[in-house]
Amino acid sequence: MFSLRAFLCLLMGCSLSAGVTLNLAPLDAEVSPRTKTMVICNGDRAVLKCAYGVLQITDANYGRTNRRDCSGRRPVLPQNTNCIFNALAPVSQSCNGLRSCELFATTDIFTDPCPDMRSYLSVTYYCLPPEIRSSAVCENAIANFKCEDGSLIHIHAANYGRTDSSTCAAGRPASQTAKTNCYASNSQTLVANVCEGKNSCSISASNGVFSDPCYGTYKYLYTAYSCVPRFYWS
């Protein structure tokens, strides 16, 4: 099994050398959840869309909470800025788990809590990253990666070395698995050069490819990756 310490490091893309304390960096920008808010005026339609991943709705309200949005030419009195219908359930049902969804701000769908004013639908959401898969291949074996038809490989993290004493340890003397802070700094670059943007790929988990980051230690290649729909790469 991988140690939690090593998994977090590899997944979050930190750079380590022997004896260096973990400093976790954020995930790649394109897979980091970023909350967005869309306002759809009454009677209008809008499309929520993720360039990467799937939609996750965190908040949705129909009504009015300020004087600015969708006011048009009609004056909005202060007392009319606190009328809300909680629309989280219907919006979540329509959008969660999809790459895109169309929303229609209308009283045919949502209860209007302030019928005398021009209401709007406010939706807060983020794009949930696709499933991150992991692979561990022992030294001198071949790592094979393959995505479903229509999807391509995106490498999140990789390390050739050793970060725990149990992975690829069967039949090995303790002296070959004791060192658990072994990192080849070129791992992610080399794996990405071979696999990034391809439907399938193979790479040897060997010193000949990655060099030897810790002589005398039996190593393995750990890779975290996801399969991204082909049209995201166009």
PDB file of N, CA, C and O in Angstrom, residues 158-219:
ATOM      1  N   ALA A 158       3.827  11.595 -11.236  1.00  0.00           N
ATOM      2  CA  ALA A 158       4.529  10.328 -11.422  1.00  0.00           C
ATOM      3  C   ALA A 158       5.816  10.350 -10.598  1.00  0.00           C
ATOM      4  O   ALA A 158       6.412  11.412 -10.398  1.00  0.00           O
ATOM      5  N   ASN A 159       6.209   9.177 -10.125  1.00  0.00           N
ATOM      6  CA  ASN A 159       7.493   9.072  -9.431  1.00  0.00           C
ATOM      7  C   ASN A 159       8.072   7.680  -9.632  1.00  0.00           C
ATOM      8  O   ASN A 159       7.400   6.665  -9.417  1.00  0.00           O
ATOM      9  N   TYR A 160       9.328   7.654 -10.046  1.00  0.00           N
ATOM     10  CA  TYR A 160      10.104   6.421 -10.097  1.00  0.00           C
ATOM     11  C   TYR A 160      11.031   6.450  -8.895  1.00  0.00           C
ATOM     12  O   TYR A 160      11.873   7.344  -8.762  1.00  0.00           O
ATOM     13  N   GLY A 161      10.855   5.492  -8.005  1.00  0.00           N
ATOM     14  CA  GLY A 161      11.630   5.462  -6.772  1.00  0.00           C
ATOM     15  C   GLY A 161      10.928   4.599  -5.756  1.00  0.00           C
ATOM     16  O   GLY A 161      10.412   3.532  -6.082  1.00  0.00           O
ATOM     17  N   ARG A 162      10.854   5.076  -4.525  1.00  0.00           N
ATOM     18  CA  ARG A 162      10.152   4.341  -3.462  1.00  0.00           C
ATOM     19  C   ARG A 162       9.730   5.315  -2.380  1.00  0.00           C
ATOM     20  O   ARG A 162      10.535   6.117  -1.908  1.00  0.00           O
ATOM     21  N   THR A 163       8.443   5.238  -1.992  1.00  0.00           N
ATOM     22  CA  THR A 163       7.925   6.115  -0.939  1.00  0.00           C
ATOM     23  C   THR A 163       7.303   5.333   0.210  1.00  0.00           C
ATOM     24  O   THR A 163       6.773   5.935   1.136  1.00  0.00           O
ATOM     25  N   ASP A 164       7.317   3.997   0.135  1.00  0.00           N
ATOM     26  CA  ASP A 164       6.887   3.172   1.261  1.00  0.00           C
ATOM     27  C   ASP A 164       7.633   1.842   1.186  1.00  0.00           C
ATOM     28  O   ASP A 164       8.298   1.542   0.189  1.00  0.00           O
ATOM     29  N   SER A 165       7.525   1.063   2.234  1.00  0.00           N
ATOM     30  CA  SER A 165       8.299  -0.180   2.311  1.00  0.00           C
ATOM     31  C   SER A 165       7.515  -1.417   1.897  1.00  0.00           C
ATOM     32  O   SER A 165       8.058  -2.528   1.913  1.00  0.00           O
ATOM     33  N   SER A 166       6.249  -1.256   1.513  1.00  0.00           N
ATOM     34  CA  SER A 166       5.419  -2.427   1.222  1.00  0.00           C
ATOM     35  C   SER A 166       5.145  -2.643  -0.267  1.00  0.00           C
ATOM     36  O   SER A 166       4.982  -3.781  -0.704  1.00  0.00           O
ATOM     37  N   THR A 167       5.103  -1.582  -1.067  1.00  0.00           N
ATOM     38  CA  THR A 167       4.832  -1.731  -2.495  1.00  0.00           C
ATOM     39  C   THR A 167       6.008  -2.416  -3.188  1.00  0.00           C
ATOM     40  O   THR A 167       7.165  -2.053  -2.967  1.00  0.00           O
ATOM     41  N   CYS A 168       5.698  -3.414  -4.007  1.00  0.00           N
ATOM     42  CA  CYS A 168       6.735  -4.149  -4.753  1.00  0.00           C
ATOM     43  C   CYS A 168       7.830  -4.674  -3.813  1.00  0.00           C
ATOM     44  O   CYS A 168       9.032  -4.580  -4.119  1.00  0.00           O
ATOM     45  N   ALA A 169       7.414  -5.198  -2.684  1.00  0.00           N
ATOM     46  CA  ALA A 169       8.383  -5.663  -1.686  1.00  0.00           C
ATOM     47  C   ALA A 169       8.450  -7.192  -1.580  1.00  0.00           C
ATOM     48  O   ALA A 169       9.352  -7.719  -0.911  1.00  0.00           O
ATOM     49  N   ALA A 170       7.537  -7.894  -2.232  1.00  0.00           N
ATOM     50  CA  ALA A 170       7.486  -9.357  -2.096  1.00  0.00           C
ATOM     51  C   ALA A 170       8.790  -9.998  -2.562  1.00  0.00           C
ATOM     52  O   ALA A 170       9.268  -9.749  -3.670  1.00  0.00           O
ATOM     53  N   GLY A 171       9.375 -10.818  -1.698  1.00  0.00           N
ATOM     54  CA  GLY A 171      10.586 -11.537  -2.042  1.00  0.00           C
ATOM     55  C   GLY A 171      11.855 -10.707  -1.996  1.00  0.00           C
ATOM     56  O   GLY A 171      12.931 -11.209  -2.347  1.00  0.00           O
ATOM     57  N   ARG A 172      11.749  -9.469  -1.571  1.00  0.00           N
ATOM     58  CA  ARG A 172      12.920  -8.587  -1.520  1.00  0.00           C
ATOM     59  C   ARG A 172      13.461  -8.485  -0.097  1.00  0.00           C
ATOM     60  O   ARG A 172      12.680  -8.416   0.869  1.00  0.00           O
ATOM     61  N   PRO A 173      14.779  -8.441   0.075  1.00  0.00           N
ATOM     62  CA  PRO A 173      15.334  -8.245   1.423  1.00  0.00           C
ATOM     63  C   PRO A 173      14.986  -6.860   1.948  1.00  0.00           C
ATOM     64  O   PRO A 173      14.781  -5.912   1.173  1.00  0.00           O
ATOM     65  N   ALA A 174      14.898  -6.730   3.242  1.00  0.00           N
ATOM     66  CA  ALA A 174      14.510  -5.462   3.868  1.00  0.00           C
ATOM     67  C   ALA A 174      15.421  -4.319   3.459  1.00  0.00           C
ATOM     68  O   ALA A 174      14.985  -3.164   3.359  1.00  0.00           O
ATOM     69  N   SER A 175      16.672  -4.616   3.197  1.00  0.00           N
ATOM     70  CA  SER A 175      17.616  -3.552   2.823  1.00  0.00           C
ATOM     71  C   SER A 175      17.254  -2.886   1.507  1.00  0.00           C
ATOM     72  O   SER A 175      17.620  -1.740   1.261  1.00  0.00           O
ATOM     73  N   GLN A 176      16.501  -3.584   0.647  1.00  0.00           N
ATOM     74  CA  GLN A 176      16.122  -3.027  -0.653  1.00  0.00           C
ATOM     75  C   GLN A 176      14.819  -2.233  -0.604  1.00  0.00           C
ATOM     76  O   GLN A 176      14.447  -1.591  -1.587  1.00  0.00           O
ATOM     77  N   THR A 177      14.115  -2.274   0.518  1.00  0.00           N
ATOM     78  CA  THR A 177      12.840  -1.560   0.624  1.00  0.00           C
ATOM     79  C   THR A 177      12.803  -0.585   1.792  1.00  0.00           C
ATOM     80  O   THR A 177      11.780   0.050   2.045  1.00  0.00           O
ATOM     81  N   ALA A 178      13.899  -0.449   2.495  1.00  0.00           N
ATOM     82  CA  ALA A 178      13.927   0.389   3.698  1.00  0.00           C
ATOM     83  C   ALA A 178      13.932   1.880   3.376  1.00  0.00           C
ATOM     84  O   ALA A 178      13.374   2.690   4.116  1.00  0.00           O
ATOM     85  N   LYS A 179      14.554   2.267   2.279  1.00  0.00           N
ATOM     86  CA  LYS A 179      14.648   3.684   1.934  1.00  0.00           C
ATOM     87  C   LYS A 179      13.330   4.120   1.299  1.00  0.00           C
ATOM     88  O   LYS A 179      12.962   3.646   0.220  1.00  0.00           O
ATOM     89  N   THR A 180      12.609   5.039   1.946  1.00  0.00           N
ATOM     90  CA  THR A 180      11.278   5.438   1.474  1.00  0.00           C
ATOM     91  C   THR A 180      11.175   6.922   1.137  1.00  0.00           C
ATOM     92  O   THR A 180      10.087   7.490   1.129  1.00  0.00           O
ATOM     93  N   ASN A 181      12.310   7.538   0.864  1.00  0.00           N
ATOM     94  CA  ASN A 181      12.281   8.930   0.391  1.00  0.00           C
ATOM     95  C   ASN A 181      13.097   9.023  -0.892  1.00  0.00           C
ATOM     96  O   ASN A 181      13.985   9.839  -1.051  1.00  0.00           O
ATOM     97  N   CYS A 182      12.750   8.137  -1.821  1.00  0.00           N
ATOM     98  CA  CYS A 182      13.473   7.998  -3.086  1.00  0.00           C
ATOM     99  C   CYS A 182      12.632   8.560  -4.224  1.00  0.00           C
ATOM    100  O   CYS A 182      11.543   8.039  -4.516  1.00  0.00           O
ATOM    101  N   TYR A 183      13.104   9.602  -4.866  1.00  0.00           N
ATOM    102  CA  TYR A 183      12.352  10.294  -5.907  1.00  0.00           C
ATOM    103  C   TYR A 183      13.248  10.598  -7.116  1.00  0.00           C
ATOM    104  O   TYR A 183      14.328  11.180  -6.949  1.00  0.00           O
ATOM    105  N   ALA A 184      12.796  10.227  -8.297  1.00  0.00           N
ATOM    106  CA  ALA A 184      13.471  10.622  -9.529  1.00  0.00           C
ATOM    107  C   ALA A 184      12.798  11.898 -10.016  1.00  0.00           C
ATOM    108  O   ALA A 184      11.618  11.893 -10.391  1.00  0.00           O
ATOM    109  N   SER A 185      13.513  12.996 -10.016  1.00  0.00           N
ATOM    110  CA  SER A 185      12.912  14.310 -10.292  1.00  0.00           C
ATOM    111  C   SER A 185      12.376  14.438 -11.713  1.00  0.00           C
ATOM    112  O   SER A 185      11.526  15.290 -11.986  1.00  0.00           O
ATOM    113  N   ASN A 186      12.832  13.592 -12.618  1.00  0.00           N
ATOM    114  CA  ASN A 186      12.383  13.682 -14.014  1.00  0.00           C
ATOM    115  C   ASN A 186      11.187  12.782 -14.309  1.00  0.00           C
ATOM    116  O   ASN A 186      10.760  12.675 -15.467  1.00  0.00           O
ATOM    117  N   SER A 187      10.630  12.149 -13.297  1.00  0.00           N
ATOM    118  CA  SER A 187       9.590  11.133 -13.509  1.00  0.00           C
ATOM    119  C   SER A 187       8.384  11.656 -14.280  1.00  0.00           C
ATOM    120  O   SER A 187       7.987  11.100 -15.311  1.00  0.00           O
ATOM    121  N   GLN A 188       7.776  12.719 -13.785  1.00  0.00           N
ATOM    122  CA  GLN A 188       6.547  13.200 -14.411  1.00  0.00           C
ATOM    123  C   GLN A 188       6.809  13.682 -15.836  1.00  0.00           C
ATOM    124  O   GLN A 188       6.004  13.431 -16.740  1.00  0.00           O
ATOM    125  N   THR A 189       7.908  14.359 -16.056  1.00  0.00           N
ATOM    126  CA  THR A 189       8.219  14.856 -17.398  1.00  0.00           C
ATOM    127  C   THR A 189       8.379  13.704 -18.380  1.00  0.00           C
ATOM    128  O   THR A 189       7.834  13.745 -19.497  1.00  0.00           O
ATOM    129  N   LEU A 190       9.097  12.663 -17.982  1.00  0.00           N
ATOM    130  CA  LEU A 190       9.333  11.538 -18.885  1.00  0.00           C
ATOM    131  C   LEU A 190       8.049  10.768 -19.175  1.00  0.00           C
ATOM    132  O   LEU A 190       7.792  10.393 -20.328  1.00  0.00           O
ATOM    133  N   VAL A 191       7.241  10.530 -18.156  1.00  0.00           N
ATOM    134  CA  VAL A 191       5.976   9.816 -18.381  1.00  0.00           C
ATOM    135  C   VAL A 191       5.046  10.651 -19.256  1.00  0.00           C
ATOM    136  O   VAL A 191       4.406  10.130 -20.175  1.00  0.00           O
ATOM    137  N   ALA A 192       4.965  11.958 -18.989  1.00  0.00           N
ATOM    138  CA  ALA A 192       4.109  12.832 -19.791  1.00  0.00           C
ATOM    139  C   ALA A 192       4.577  12.885 -21.249  1.00  0.00           C
ATOM    140  O   ALA A 192       3.753  12.898 -22.176  1.00  0.00           O
ATOM    141  N   ASN A 193       5.875  12.902 -21.465  1.00  0.00           N
ATOM    142  CA  ASN A 193       6.393  12.938 -22.836  1.00  0.00           C
ATOM    143  C   ASN A 193       5.953  11.717 -23.638  1.00  0.00           C
ATOM    144  O   ASN A 193       5.729  11.799 -24.846  1.00  0.00           O
ATOM    145  N   VAL A 194       5.824  10.594 -22.964  1.00  0.00           N
ATOM    146  CA  VAL A 194       5.439   9.353 -23.632  1.00  0.00           C
ATOM    147  C   VAL A 194       3.924   9.203 -23.741  1.00  0.00           C
ATOM    148  O   VAL A 194       3.404   8.694 -24.741  1.00  0.00           O
ATOM    149  N   CYS A 195       3.182   9.676 -22.718  1.00  0.00           N
ATOM    150  CA  CYS A 195       1.764   9.315 -22.599  1.00  0.00           C
ATOM    151  C   CYS A 195       0.770  10.459 -22.767  1.00  0.00           C
ATOM    152  O   CYS A 195      -0.392  10.217 -23.128  1.00  0.00           O
ATOM    153  N   GLU A 196       1.151  11.673 -22.459  1.00  0.00           N
ATOM    154  CA  GLU A 196       0.196  12.782 -22.437  1.00  0.00           C
ATOM    155  C   GLU A 196      -0.505  12.944 -23.786  1.00  0.00           C
ATOM    156  O   GLU A 196       0.121  13.024 -24.841  1.00  0.00           O
ATOM    157  N   GLY A 197      -1.855  12.972 -23.743  1.00  0.00           N
ATOM    158  CA  GLY A 197      -2.639  13.197 -24.947  1.00  0.00           C
ATOM    159  C   GLY A 197      -2.816  11.985 -25.838  1.00  0.00           C
ATOM    160  O   GLY A 197      -3.347  12.103 -26.946  1.00  0.00           O
ATOM    161  N   LYS A 198      -2.409  10.816 -25.350  1.00  0.00           N
ATOM    162  CA  LYS A 198      -2.565   9.587 -26.133  1.00  0.00           C
ATOM    163  C   LYS A 198      -3.660   8.714 -25.529  1.00  0.00           C
ATOM    164  O   LYS A 198      -3.953   8.804 -24.342  1.00  0.00           O
ATOM    165  N   ASN A 199      -4.224   7.842 -26.341  1.00  0.00           N
ATOM    166  CA  ASN A 199      -5.242   6.929 -25.836  1.00  0.00           C
ATOM    167  C   ASN A 199      -4.626   5.781 -25.053  1.00  0.00           C
ATOM    168  O   ASN A 199      -5.220   5.263 -24.106  1.00  0.00           O
ATOM    169  N   SER A 200      -3.419   5.383 -25.429  1.00  0.00           N
ATOM    170  CA  SER A 200      -2.705   4.325 -24.711  1.00  0.00           C
ATOM    171  C   SER A 200      -1.211   4.549 -24.864  1.00  0.00           C
ATOM    172  O   SER A 200      -0.759   5.219 -25.803  1.00  0.00           O
ATOM    173  N   CYS A 201      -0.430   4.003 -23.942  1.00  0.00           N
ATOM    174  CA  CYS A 201       1.016   4.157 -23.997  1.00  0.00           C
ATOM    175  C   CYS A 201       1.670   3.140 -23.082  1.00  0.00           C
ATOM    176  O   CYS A 201       1.015   2.538 -22.217  1.00  0.00           O
ATOM    177  N   SER A 202       2.967   2.961 -23.260  1.00  0.00           N
ATOM    178  CA  SER A 202       3.746   2.056 -22.415  1.00  0.00           C
ATOM    179  C   SER A 202       5.092   2.698 -22.118  1.00  0.00           C
ATOM    180  O   SER A 202       5.656   3.390 -22.969  1.00  0.00           O
ATOM    181  N   ILE A 203       5.596   2.473 -20.896  1.00  0.00           N
ATOM    182  CA  ILE A 203       6.906   2.989 -20.517  1.00  0.00           C
ATOM    183  C   ILE A 203       7.540   2.015 -19.534  1.00  0.00           C
ATOM    184  O   ILE A 203       6.853   1.431 -18.685  1.00  0.00           O
ATOM    185  N   SER A 204       8.834   1.829 -19.663  1.00  0.00           N
ATOM    186  CA  SER A 204       9.550   0.899 -18.798  1.00  0.00           C
ATOM    187  C   SER A 204       9.892   1.549 -17.464  1.00  0.00           C
ATOM    188  O   SER A 204      10.405   2.671 -17.415  1.00  0.00           O
ATOM    189  N   ALA A 205       9.581   0.849 -16.379  1.00  0.00           N
ATOM    190  CA  ALA A 205       9.944   1.327 -15.043  1.00  0.00           C
ATOM    191  C   ALA A 205      11.363   0.850 -14.761  1.00  0.00           C
ATOM    192  O   ALA A 205      11.576  -0.194 -14.133  1.00  0.00           O
ATOM    193  N   SER A 206      12.335   1.606 -15.234  1.00  0.00           N
ATOM    194  CA  SER A 206      13.715   1.132 -15.157  1.00  0.00           C
ATOM    195  C   SER A 206      14.699   2.278 -14.999  1.00  0.00           C
ATOM    196  O   SER A 206      14.405   3.430 -15.334  1.00  0.00           O
ATOM    197  N   ASN A 207      15.888   1.932 -14.511  1.00  0.00           N
ATOM    198  CA  ASN A 207      16.951   2.921 -14.382  1.00  0.00           C
ATOM    199  C   ASN A 207      17.371   3.448 -15.746  1.00  0.00           C
ATOM    200  O   ASN A 207      17.811   4.594 -15.877  1.00  0.00           O
ATOM    201  N   GLY A 208      17.227   2.617 -16.763  1.00  0.00           N
ATOM    202  CA  GLY A 208      17.604   3.035 -18.100  1.00  0.00           C
ATOM    203  C   GLY A 208      16.758   4.178 -18.616  1.00  0.00           C
ATOM    204  O   GLY A 208      17.217   4.975 -19.443  1.00  0.00           O
ATOM    205  N   VAL A 209      15.537   4.290 -18.129  1.00  0.00           N
ATOM    206  CA  VAL A 209      14.642   5.377 -18.550  1.00  0.00           C
ATOM    207  C   VAL A 209      14.744   6.570 -17.605  1.00  0.00           C
ATOM    208  O   VAL A 209      14.868   7.714 -18.041  1.00  0.00           O
ATOM    209  N   PHE A 210      14.702   6.307 -16.305  1.00  0.00           N
ATOM    210  CA  PHE A 210      14.607   7.391 -15.325  1.00  0.00           C
ATOM    211  C   PHE A 210      15.929   7.709 -14.621  1.00  0.00           C
ATOM    212  O   PHE A 210      15.980   8.661 -13.839  1.00  0.00           O
ATOM    213  N   SER A 211      16.984   6.920 -14.868  1.00  0.00           N
ATOM    214  CA  SER A 211      18.229   6.929 -14.094  1.00  0.00           C
ATOM    215  C   SER A 211      17.948   6.330 -12.723  1.00  0.00           C
ATOM    216  O   SER A 211      16.816   5.965 -12.417  1.00  0.00           O
ATOM    217  N   ASP A 212      18.963   6.221 -11.884  1.00  0.00           N
ATOM    218  CA  ASP A 212      18.806   5.548 -10.590  1.00  0.00           C
ATOM    219  C   ASP A 212      18.847   6.576  -9.457  1.00  0.00           C
ATOM    220  O   ASP A 212      19.911   7.071  -9.100  1.00  0.00           O
ATOM    221  N   PRO A 213      17.676   6.905  -8.875  1.00  0.00           N
ATOM    222  CA  PRO A 213      17.651   7.930  -7.822  1.00  0.00           C
ATOM    223  C   PRO A 213      18.129   7.423  -6.462  1.00  0.00           C
ATOM    224  O   PRO A 213      18.384   8.237  -5.567  1.00  0.00           O
ATOM    225  N   CYS A 214      18.205   6.100  -6.275  1.00  0.00           N
ATOM    226  CA  CYS A 214      18.643   5.569  -4.981  1.00  0.00           C
ATOM    227  C   CYS A 214      19.235   4.173  -5.193  1.00  0.00           C
ATOM    228  O   CYS A 214      18.510   3.182  -5.196  1.00  0.00           O
ATOM    229  N   TYR A 215      20.533   4.142  -5.369  1.00  0.00           N
ATOM    230  CA  TYR A 215      21.247   2.896  -5.651  1.00  0.00           C
ATOM    231  C   TYR A 215      21.042   1.898  -4.509  1.00  0.00           C
ATOM    232  O   TYR A 215      21.107   2.250  -3.327  1.00  0.00           O
ATOM    233  N   GLY A 216      20.756   0.661  -4.881  1.00  0.00           N
ATOM    234  CA  GLY A 216      20.572  -0.395  -3.893  1.00  0.00           C
ATOM    235  C   GLY A 216      19.139  -0.569  -3.428  1.00  0.00           C
ATOM    236  O   GLY A 216      18.834  -1.526  -2.727  1.00  0.00           O
ATOM    237  N   THR A 217      18.263   0.355  -3.791  1.00  0.00           N
ATOM    238  CA  THR A 217      16.844   0.260  -3.425  1.00  0.00           C
ATOM    239  C   THR A 217      16.057  -0.303  -4.605  1.00  0.00           C
ATOM    240  O   THR A 217      16.264   0.108  -5.756  1.00  0.00           O
ATOM    241  N   TYR A 218      15.141  -1.237  -4.314  1.00  0.00           N
ATOM    242  CA  TYR A 218      14.267  -1.779  -5.355  1.00  0.00           C
ATOM    243  C   TYR A 218      13.117  -0.794  -5.545  1.00  0.00           C
ATOM    244  O   TYR A 218      12.374  -0.499  -4.619  1.00  0.00           O
ATOM    245  N   LYS A 219      12.953  -0.302  -6.757  1.00  0.00           N
ATOM    246  CA  LYS A 219      12.066   0.829  -7.012  1.00  0.00           C
ATOM    247  C   LYS A 219      10.798   0.406  -7.747  1.00  0.00           C
ATOM    248  O   LYS A 219      10.651  -0.748  -8.156  1.00  0.00           O
TER     249      LYS A 219
END
